PDB file of C-alpha atoms in Angstrom:
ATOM      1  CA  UNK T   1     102.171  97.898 167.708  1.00  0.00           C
ATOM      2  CA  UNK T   2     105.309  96.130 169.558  1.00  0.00           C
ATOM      3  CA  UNK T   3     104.739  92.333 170.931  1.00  0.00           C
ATOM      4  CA  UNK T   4     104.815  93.946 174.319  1.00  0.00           C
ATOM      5  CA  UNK T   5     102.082  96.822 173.567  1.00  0.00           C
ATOM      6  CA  UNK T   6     100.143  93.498 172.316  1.00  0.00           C
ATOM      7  CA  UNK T   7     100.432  91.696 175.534  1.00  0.00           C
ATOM      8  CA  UNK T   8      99.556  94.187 177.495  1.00  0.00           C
ATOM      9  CA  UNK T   9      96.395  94.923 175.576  1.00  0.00           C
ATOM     10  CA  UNK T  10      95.325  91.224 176.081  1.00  0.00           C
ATOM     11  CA  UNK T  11      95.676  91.700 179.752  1.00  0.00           C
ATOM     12  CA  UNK T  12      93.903  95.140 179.527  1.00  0.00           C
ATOM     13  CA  UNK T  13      90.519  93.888 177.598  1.00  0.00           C
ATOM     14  CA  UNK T  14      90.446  90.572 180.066  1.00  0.00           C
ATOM     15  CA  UNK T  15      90.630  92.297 183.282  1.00  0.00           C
ATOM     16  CA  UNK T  16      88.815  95.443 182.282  1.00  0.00           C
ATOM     17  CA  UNK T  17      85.648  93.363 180.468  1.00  0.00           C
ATOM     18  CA  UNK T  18      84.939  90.984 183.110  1.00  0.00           C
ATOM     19  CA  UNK T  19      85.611  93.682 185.837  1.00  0.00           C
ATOM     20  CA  UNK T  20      83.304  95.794 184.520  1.00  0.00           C
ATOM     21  CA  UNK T  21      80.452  92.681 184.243  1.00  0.00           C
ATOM     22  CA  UNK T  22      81.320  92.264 187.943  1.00  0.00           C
ATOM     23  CA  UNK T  23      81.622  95.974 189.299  1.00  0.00           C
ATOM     24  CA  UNK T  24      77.893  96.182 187.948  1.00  0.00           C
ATOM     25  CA  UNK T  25      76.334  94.141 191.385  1.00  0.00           C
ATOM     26  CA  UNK T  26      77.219  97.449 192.801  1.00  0.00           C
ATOM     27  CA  UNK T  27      74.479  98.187 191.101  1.00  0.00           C
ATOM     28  CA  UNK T  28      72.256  95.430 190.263  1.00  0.00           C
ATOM     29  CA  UNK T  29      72.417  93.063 193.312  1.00  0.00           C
ATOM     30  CA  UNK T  30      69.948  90.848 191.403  1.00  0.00           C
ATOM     31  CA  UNK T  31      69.179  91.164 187.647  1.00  0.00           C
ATOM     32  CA  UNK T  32      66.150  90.513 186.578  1.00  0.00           C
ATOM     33  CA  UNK T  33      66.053  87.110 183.447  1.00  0.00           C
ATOM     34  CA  UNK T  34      65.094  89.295 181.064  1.00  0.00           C
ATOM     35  CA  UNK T  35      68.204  91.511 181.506  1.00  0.00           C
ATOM     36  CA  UNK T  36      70.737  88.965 181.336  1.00  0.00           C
ATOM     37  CA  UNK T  37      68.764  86.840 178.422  1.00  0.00           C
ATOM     38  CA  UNK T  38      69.482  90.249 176.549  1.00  0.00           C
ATOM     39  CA  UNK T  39      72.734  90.803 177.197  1.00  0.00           C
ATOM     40  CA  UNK T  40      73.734  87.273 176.849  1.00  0.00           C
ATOM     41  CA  UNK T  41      71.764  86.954 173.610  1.00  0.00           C
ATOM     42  CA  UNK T  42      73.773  89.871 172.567  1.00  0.00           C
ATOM     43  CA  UNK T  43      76.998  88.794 173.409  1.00  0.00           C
ATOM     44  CA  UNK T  44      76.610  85.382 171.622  1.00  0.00           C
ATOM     45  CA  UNK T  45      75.487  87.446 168.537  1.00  0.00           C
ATOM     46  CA  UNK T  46      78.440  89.445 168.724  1.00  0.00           C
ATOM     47  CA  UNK T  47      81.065  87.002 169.000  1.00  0.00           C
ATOM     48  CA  UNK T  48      79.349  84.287 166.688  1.00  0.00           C
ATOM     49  CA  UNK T  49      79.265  87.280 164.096  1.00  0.00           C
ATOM     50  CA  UNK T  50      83.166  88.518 164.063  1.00  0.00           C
ATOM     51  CA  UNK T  51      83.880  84.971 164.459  1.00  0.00           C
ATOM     52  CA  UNK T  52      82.424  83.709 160.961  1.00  0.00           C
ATOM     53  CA  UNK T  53      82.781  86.632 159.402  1.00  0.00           C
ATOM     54  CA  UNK T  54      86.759  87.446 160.607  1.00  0.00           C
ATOM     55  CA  UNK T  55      88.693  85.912 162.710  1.00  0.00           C
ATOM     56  CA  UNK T  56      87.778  82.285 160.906  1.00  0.00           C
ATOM     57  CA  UNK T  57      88.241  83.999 157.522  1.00  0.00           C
ATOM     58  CA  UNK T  58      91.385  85.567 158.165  1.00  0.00           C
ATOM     59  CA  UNK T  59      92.765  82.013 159.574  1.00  0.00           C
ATOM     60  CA  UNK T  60      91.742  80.596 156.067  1.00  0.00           C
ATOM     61  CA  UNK T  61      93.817  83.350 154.181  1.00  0.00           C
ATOM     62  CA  UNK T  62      96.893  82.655 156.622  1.00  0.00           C
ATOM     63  CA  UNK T  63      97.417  79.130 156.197  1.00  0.00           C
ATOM     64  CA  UNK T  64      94.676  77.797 153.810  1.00  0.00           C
ATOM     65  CA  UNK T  65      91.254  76.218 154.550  1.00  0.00           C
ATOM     66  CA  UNK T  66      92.994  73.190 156.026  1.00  0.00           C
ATOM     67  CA  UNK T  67      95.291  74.479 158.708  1.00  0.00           C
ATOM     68  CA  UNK T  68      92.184  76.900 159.105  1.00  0.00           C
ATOM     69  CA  UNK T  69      90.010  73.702 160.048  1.00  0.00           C
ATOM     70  CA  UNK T  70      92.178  71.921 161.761  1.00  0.00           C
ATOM     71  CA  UNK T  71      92.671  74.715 164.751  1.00  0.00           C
ATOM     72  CA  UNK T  72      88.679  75.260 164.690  1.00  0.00           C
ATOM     73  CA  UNK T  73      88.372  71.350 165.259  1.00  0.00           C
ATOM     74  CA  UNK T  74      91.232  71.101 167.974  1.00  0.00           C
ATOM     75  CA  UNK T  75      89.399  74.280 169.491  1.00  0.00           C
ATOM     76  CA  UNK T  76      85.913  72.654 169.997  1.00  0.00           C
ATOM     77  CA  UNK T  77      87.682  69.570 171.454  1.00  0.00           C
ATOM     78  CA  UNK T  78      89.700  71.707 173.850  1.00  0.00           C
ATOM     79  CA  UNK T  79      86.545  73.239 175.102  1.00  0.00           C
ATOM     80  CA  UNK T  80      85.023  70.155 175.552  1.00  0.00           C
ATOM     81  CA  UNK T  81      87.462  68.342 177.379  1.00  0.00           C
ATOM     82  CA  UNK T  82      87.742  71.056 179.795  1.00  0.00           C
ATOM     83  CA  UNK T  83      83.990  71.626 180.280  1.00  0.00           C
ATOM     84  CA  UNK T  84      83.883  67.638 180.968  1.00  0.00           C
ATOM     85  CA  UNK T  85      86.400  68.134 183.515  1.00  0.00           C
ATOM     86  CA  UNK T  86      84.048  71.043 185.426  1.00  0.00           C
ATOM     87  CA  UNK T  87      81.199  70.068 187.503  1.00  0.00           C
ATOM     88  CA  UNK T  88      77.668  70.544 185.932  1.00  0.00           C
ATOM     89  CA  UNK T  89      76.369  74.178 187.433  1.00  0.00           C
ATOM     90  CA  UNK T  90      73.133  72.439 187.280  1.00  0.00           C
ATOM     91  CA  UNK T  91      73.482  70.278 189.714  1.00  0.00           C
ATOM     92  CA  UNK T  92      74.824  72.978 192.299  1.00  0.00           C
ATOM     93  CA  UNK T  93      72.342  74.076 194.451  1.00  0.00           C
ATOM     94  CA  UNK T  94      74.786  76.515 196.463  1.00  0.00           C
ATOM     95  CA  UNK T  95      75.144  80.045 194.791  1.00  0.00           C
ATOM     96  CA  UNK T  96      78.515  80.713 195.926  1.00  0.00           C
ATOM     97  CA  UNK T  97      79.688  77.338 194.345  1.00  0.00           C
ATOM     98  CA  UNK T  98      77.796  77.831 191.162  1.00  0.00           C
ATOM     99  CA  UNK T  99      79.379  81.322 190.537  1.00  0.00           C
ATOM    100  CA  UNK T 100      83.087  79.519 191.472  1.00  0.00           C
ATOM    101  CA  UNK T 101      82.649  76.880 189.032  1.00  0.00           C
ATOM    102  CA  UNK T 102      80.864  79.423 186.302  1.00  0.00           C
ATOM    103  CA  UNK T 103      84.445  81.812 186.805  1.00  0.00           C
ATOM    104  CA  UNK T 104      86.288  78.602 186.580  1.00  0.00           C
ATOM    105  CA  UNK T 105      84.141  78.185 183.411  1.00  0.00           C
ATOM    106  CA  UNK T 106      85.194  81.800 182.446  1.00  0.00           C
ATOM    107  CA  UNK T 107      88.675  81.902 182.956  1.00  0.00           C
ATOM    108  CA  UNK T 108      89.398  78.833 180.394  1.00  0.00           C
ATOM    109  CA  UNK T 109      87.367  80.683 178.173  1.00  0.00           C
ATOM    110  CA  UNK T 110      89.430  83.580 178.322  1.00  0.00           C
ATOM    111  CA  UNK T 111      92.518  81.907 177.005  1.00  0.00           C
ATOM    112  CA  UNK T 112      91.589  81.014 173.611  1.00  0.00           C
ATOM    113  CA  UNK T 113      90.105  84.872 173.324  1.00  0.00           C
ATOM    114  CA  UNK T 114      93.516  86.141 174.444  1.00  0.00           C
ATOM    115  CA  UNK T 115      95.316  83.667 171.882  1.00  0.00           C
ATOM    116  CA  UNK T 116      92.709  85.452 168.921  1.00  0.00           C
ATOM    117  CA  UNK T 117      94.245  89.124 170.227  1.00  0.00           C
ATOM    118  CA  UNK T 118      97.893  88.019 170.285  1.00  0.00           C
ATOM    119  CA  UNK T 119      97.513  86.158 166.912  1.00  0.00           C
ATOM    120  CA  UNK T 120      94.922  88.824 164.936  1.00  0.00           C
ATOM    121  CA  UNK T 121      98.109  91.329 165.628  1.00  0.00           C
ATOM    122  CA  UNK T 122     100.285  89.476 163.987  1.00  0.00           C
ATOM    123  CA  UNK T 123      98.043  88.865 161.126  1.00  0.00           C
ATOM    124  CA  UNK T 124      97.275  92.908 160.915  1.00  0.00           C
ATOM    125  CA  UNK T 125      97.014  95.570 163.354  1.00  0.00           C
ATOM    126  CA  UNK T 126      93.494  96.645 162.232  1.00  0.00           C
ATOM    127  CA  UNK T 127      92.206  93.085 162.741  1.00  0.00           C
ATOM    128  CA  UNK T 128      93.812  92.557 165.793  1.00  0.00           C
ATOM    129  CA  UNK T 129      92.220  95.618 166.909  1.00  0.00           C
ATOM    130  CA  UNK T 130      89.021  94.963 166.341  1.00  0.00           C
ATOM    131  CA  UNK T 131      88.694  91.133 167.634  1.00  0.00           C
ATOM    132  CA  UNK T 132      90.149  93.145 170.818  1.00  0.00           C
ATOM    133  CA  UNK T 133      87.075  95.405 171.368  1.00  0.00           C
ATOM    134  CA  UNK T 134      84.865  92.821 170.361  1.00  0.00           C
ATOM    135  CA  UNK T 135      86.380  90.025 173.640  1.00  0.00           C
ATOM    136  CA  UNK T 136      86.442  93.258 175.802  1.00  0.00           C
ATOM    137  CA  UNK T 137      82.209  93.944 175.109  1.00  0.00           C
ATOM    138  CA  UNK T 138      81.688  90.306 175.066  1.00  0.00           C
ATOM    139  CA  UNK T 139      83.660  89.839 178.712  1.00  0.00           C
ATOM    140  CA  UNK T 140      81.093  92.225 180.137  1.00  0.00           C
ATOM    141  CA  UNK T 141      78.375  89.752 180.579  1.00  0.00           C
ATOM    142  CA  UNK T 142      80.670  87.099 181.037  1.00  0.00           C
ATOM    143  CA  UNK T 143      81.595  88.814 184.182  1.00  0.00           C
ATOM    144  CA  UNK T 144      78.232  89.706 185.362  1.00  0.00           C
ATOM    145  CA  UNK T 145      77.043  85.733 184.753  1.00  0.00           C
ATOM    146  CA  UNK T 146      80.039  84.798 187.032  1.00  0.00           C
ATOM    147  CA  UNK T 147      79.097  87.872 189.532  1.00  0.00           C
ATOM    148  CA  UNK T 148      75.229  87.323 189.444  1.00  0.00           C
ATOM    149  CA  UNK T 149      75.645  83.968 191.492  1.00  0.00           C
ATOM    150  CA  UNK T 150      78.327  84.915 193.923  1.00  0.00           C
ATOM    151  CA  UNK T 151      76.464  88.074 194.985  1.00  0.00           C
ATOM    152  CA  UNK T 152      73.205  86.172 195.506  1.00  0.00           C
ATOM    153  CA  UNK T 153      75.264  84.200 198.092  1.00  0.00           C
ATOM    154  CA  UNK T 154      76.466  86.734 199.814  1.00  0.00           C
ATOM    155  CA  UNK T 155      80.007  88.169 198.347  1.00  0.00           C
ATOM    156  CA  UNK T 156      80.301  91.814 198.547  1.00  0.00           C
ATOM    157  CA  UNK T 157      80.327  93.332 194.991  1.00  0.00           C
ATOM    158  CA  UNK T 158      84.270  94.565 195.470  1.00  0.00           C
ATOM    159  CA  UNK T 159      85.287  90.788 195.835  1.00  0.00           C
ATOM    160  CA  UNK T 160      83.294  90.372 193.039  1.00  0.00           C
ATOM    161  CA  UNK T 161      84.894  92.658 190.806  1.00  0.00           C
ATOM    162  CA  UNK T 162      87.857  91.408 191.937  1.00  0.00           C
ATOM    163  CA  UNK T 163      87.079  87.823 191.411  1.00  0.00           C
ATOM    164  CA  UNK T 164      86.001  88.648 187.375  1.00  0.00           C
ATOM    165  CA  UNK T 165      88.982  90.676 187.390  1.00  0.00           C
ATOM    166  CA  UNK T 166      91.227  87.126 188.142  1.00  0.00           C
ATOM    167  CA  UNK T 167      89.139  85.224 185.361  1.00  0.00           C
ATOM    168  CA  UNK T 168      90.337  87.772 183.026  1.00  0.00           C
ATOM    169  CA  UNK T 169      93.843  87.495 183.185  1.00  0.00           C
ATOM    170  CA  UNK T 170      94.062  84.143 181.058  1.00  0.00           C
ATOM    171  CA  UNK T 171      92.984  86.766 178.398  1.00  0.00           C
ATOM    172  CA  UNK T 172      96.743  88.006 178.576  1.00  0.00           C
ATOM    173  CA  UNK T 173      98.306  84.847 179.042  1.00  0.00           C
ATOM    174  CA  UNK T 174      96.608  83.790 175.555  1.00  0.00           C
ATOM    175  CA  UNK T 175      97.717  86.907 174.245  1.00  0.00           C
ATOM    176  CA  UNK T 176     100.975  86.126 175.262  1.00  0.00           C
ATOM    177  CA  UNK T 177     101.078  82.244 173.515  1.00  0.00           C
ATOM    178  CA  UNK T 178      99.362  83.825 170.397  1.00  0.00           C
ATOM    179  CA  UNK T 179     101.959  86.404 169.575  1.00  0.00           C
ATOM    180  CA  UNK T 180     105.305  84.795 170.166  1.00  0.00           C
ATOM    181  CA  UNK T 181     103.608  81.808 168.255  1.00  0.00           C
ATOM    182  CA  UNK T 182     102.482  83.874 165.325  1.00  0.00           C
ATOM    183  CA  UNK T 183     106.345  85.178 165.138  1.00  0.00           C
ATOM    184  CA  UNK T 184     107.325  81.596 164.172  1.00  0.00           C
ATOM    185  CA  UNK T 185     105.301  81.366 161.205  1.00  0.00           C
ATOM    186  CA  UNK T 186     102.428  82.231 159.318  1.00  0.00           C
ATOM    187  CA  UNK T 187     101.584  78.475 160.328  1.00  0.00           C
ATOM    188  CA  UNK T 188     100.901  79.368 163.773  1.00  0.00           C
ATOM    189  CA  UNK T 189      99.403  82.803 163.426  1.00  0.00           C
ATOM    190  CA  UNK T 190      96.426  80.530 161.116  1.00  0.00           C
ATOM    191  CA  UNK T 191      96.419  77.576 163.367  1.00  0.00           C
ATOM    192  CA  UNK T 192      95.757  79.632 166.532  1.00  0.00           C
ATOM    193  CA  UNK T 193      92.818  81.550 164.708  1.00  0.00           C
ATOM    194  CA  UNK T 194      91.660  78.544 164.134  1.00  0.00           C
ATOM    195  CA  UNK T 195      91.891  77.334 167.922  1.00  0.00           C
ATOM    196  CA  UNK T 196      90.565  80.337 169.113  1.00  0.00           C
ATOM    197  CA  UNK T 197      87.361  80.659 166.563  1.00  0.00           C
ATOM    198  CA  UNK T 198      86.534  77.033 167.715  1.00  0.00           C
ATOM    199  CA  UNK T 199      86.654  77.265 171.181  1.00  0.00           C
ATOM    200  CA  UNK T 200      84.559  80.626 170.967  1.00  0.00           C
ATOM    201  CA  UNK T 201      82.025  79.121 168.555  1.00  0.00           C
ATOM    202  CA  UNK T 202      81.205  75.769 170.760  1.00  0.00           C
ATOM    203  CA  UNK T 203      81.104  78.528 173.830  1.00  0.00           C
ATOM    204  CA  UNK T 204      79.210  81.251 171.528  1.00  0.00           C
ATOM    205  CA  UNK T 205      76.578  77.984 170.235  1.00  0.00           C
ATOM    206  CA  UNK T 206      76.802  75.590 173.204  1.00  0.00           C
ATOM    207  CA  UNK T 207      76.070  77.796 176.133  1.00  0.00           C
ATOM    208  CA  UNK T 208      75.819  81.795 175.637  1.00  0.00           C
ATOM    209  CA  UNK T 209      72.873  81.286 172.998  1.00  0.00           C
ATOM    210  CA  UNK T 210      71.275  78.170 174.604  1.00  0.00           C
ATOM    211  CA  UNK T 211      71.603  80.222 177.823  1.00  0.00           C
ATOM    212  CA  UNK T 212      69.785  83.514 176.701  1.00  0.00           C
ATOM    213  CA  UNK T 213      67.123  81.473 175.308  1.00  0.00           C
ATOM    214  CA  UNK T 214      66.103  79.405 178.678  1.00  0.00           C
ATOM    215  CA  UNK T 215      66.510  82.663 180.863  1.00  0.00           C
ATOM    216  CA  UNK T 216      63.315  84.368 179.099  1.00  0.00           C
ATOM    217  CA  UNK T 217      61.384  82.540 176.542  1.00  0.00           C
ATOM    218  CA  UNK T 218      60.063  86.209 175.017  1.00  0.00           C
ATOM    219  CA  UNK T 219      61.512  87.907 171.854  1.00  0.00           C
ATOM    220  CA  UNK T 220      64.108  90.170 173.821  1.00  0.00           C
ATOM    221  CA  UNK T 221      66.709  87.501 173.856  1.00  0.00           C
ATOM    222  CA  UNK T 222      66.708  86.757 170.075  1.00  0.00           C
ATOM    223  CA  UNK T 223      66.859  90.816 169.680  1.00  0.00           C
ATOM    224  CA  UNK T 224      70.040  91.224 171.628  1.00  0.00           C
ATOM    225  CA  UNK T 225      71.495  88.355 169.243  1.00  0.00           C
ATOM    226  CA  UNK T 226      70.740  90.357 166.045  1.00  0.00           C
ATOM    227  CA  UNK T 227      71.946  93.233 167.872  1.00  0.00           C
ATOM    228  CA  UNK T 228      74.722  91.569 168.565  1.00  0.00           C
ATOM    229  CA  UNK T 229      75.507  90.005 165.068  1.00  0.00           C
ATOM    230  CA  UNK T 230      74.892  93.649 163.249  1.00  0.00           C
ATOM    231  CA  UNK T 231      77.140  95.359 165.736  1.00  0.00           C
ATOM    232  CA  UNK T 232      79.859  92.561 165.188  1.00  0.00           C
ATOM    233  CA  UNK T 233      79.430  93.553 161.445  1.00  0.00           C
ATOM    234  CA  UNK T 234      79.970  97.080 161.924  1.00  0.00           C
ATOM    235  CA  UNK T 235      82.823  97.006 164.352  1.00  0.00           C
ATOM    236  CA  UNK T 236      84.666  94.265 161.761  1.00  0.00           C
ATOM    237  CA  UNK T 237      83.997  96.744 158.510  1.00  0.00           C
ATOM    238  CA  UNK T 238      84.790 100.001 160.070  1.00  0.00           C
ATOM    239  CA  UNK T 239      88.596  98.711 161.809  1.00  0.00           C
TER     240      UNK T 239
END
């Protein structure tokens, strides 16, 4: 697949995952806890699952378990300097504000999954294609968190599936750094594996899992995460 086929692909999976999370308040105006504790729970099992078993793997084969480590560290720390930048969504009472700051939130996110696209492509087609469908499922209910919010407050559900739409487009840009990155070296191409499996693992550990769990306190949530990690298997081992 050329560079440009690549690039395109990030932008495709960013705008089309999120989109779809916020085209469903056409349908569900409100969802109910339970619904979104499953769908997060599954979502942080499916990333946490291609993550470790991958994309992280992959970066160590590239450049060796110390490049490897050194993008998963520099990851976590971008994450976390940018979520310390972003007002607390706890402490925002309006929901119009909350779902701003959560596609905010979203959008930052999106880079570091865009950079994992752009640089599993020019590790191996195969790879890069299935990190790719695995961002695009997991942008689903990133979109629909972001949309929830916003249509409680009043936004009509085409703004809102034009507003996950915009958080998805960092998806290409990362794309975009991660394959004319990778062309310099095999360096790069580990280092930005790296990056990107850090960032998603503080996200994956720090807020999607942590989320599910306080949105329903039953069984349901920890079910979508197995789901989640058995489906990440499967999509990993069959592309």
């Amino acid at each position: 697949m050329s560079n440009f086929h690549v690039v395109v692909l990030g932008f495709v999976i960013g705008i089309i995952g999120t989109g779809i999370g916020g085209a469903m308040t056409f349908f569900l105006r409100k969802p109910s806890k339970r619904f979104l504790s499953t769908i997060l729970g599954f979502a942080g099992g499916l990333m946490l699952s291609v993550v470790t078993f991958d994309l992280l793997p992959h970066a160590f084969e590239t450049g060796g378990l110390n490049v490897g480590m050194l993008g998963l560290i520099a990851g976590v720390l971008i994450v976390v300097f940018f979520e310390d930048i972003l007002p607390d969504k706890e402490k925002i009472n309006n929901y119009l504000k909350e779902g701003i700051i959560m596609g905010f939130a979203i959008a930052i996110h999106n880079f570091p999954e865009g950079l994992a696209v752009g640089s599993g492509f020019m590790s191996s087609s195969s790879f890069g294609l299935s990190i790719a469908l695995v961002i695009a499922l997991h942008d689903i209910p990133e979109g629909i968190a972001m949309a929830t919010p916003l249509s409680i407050g009043g936004v009509t559900p085409f703004k809102n599936m034009m507003y996950a739409i915009l958080a998805g487009i960092p998806t290409g840009l990362g794309a975009i750094a991660g394959v004319y990155m990778g062309e310099v070296s095999p360096f790069f191409i580990a280092l930005n594996l790296g990056i990107a499996g850090g960032a998603m693992l503080y996200v994956t550990c720090g807020e999607m899992i942590p989320e599910s769990r306080d949105l329903y306190r039953g069984r349901i949530s920890v079910f979508g995460m197995i789901a989640g990690i058995i489906s990440g298997i499967i999509i990993t081992r069959v592309l």
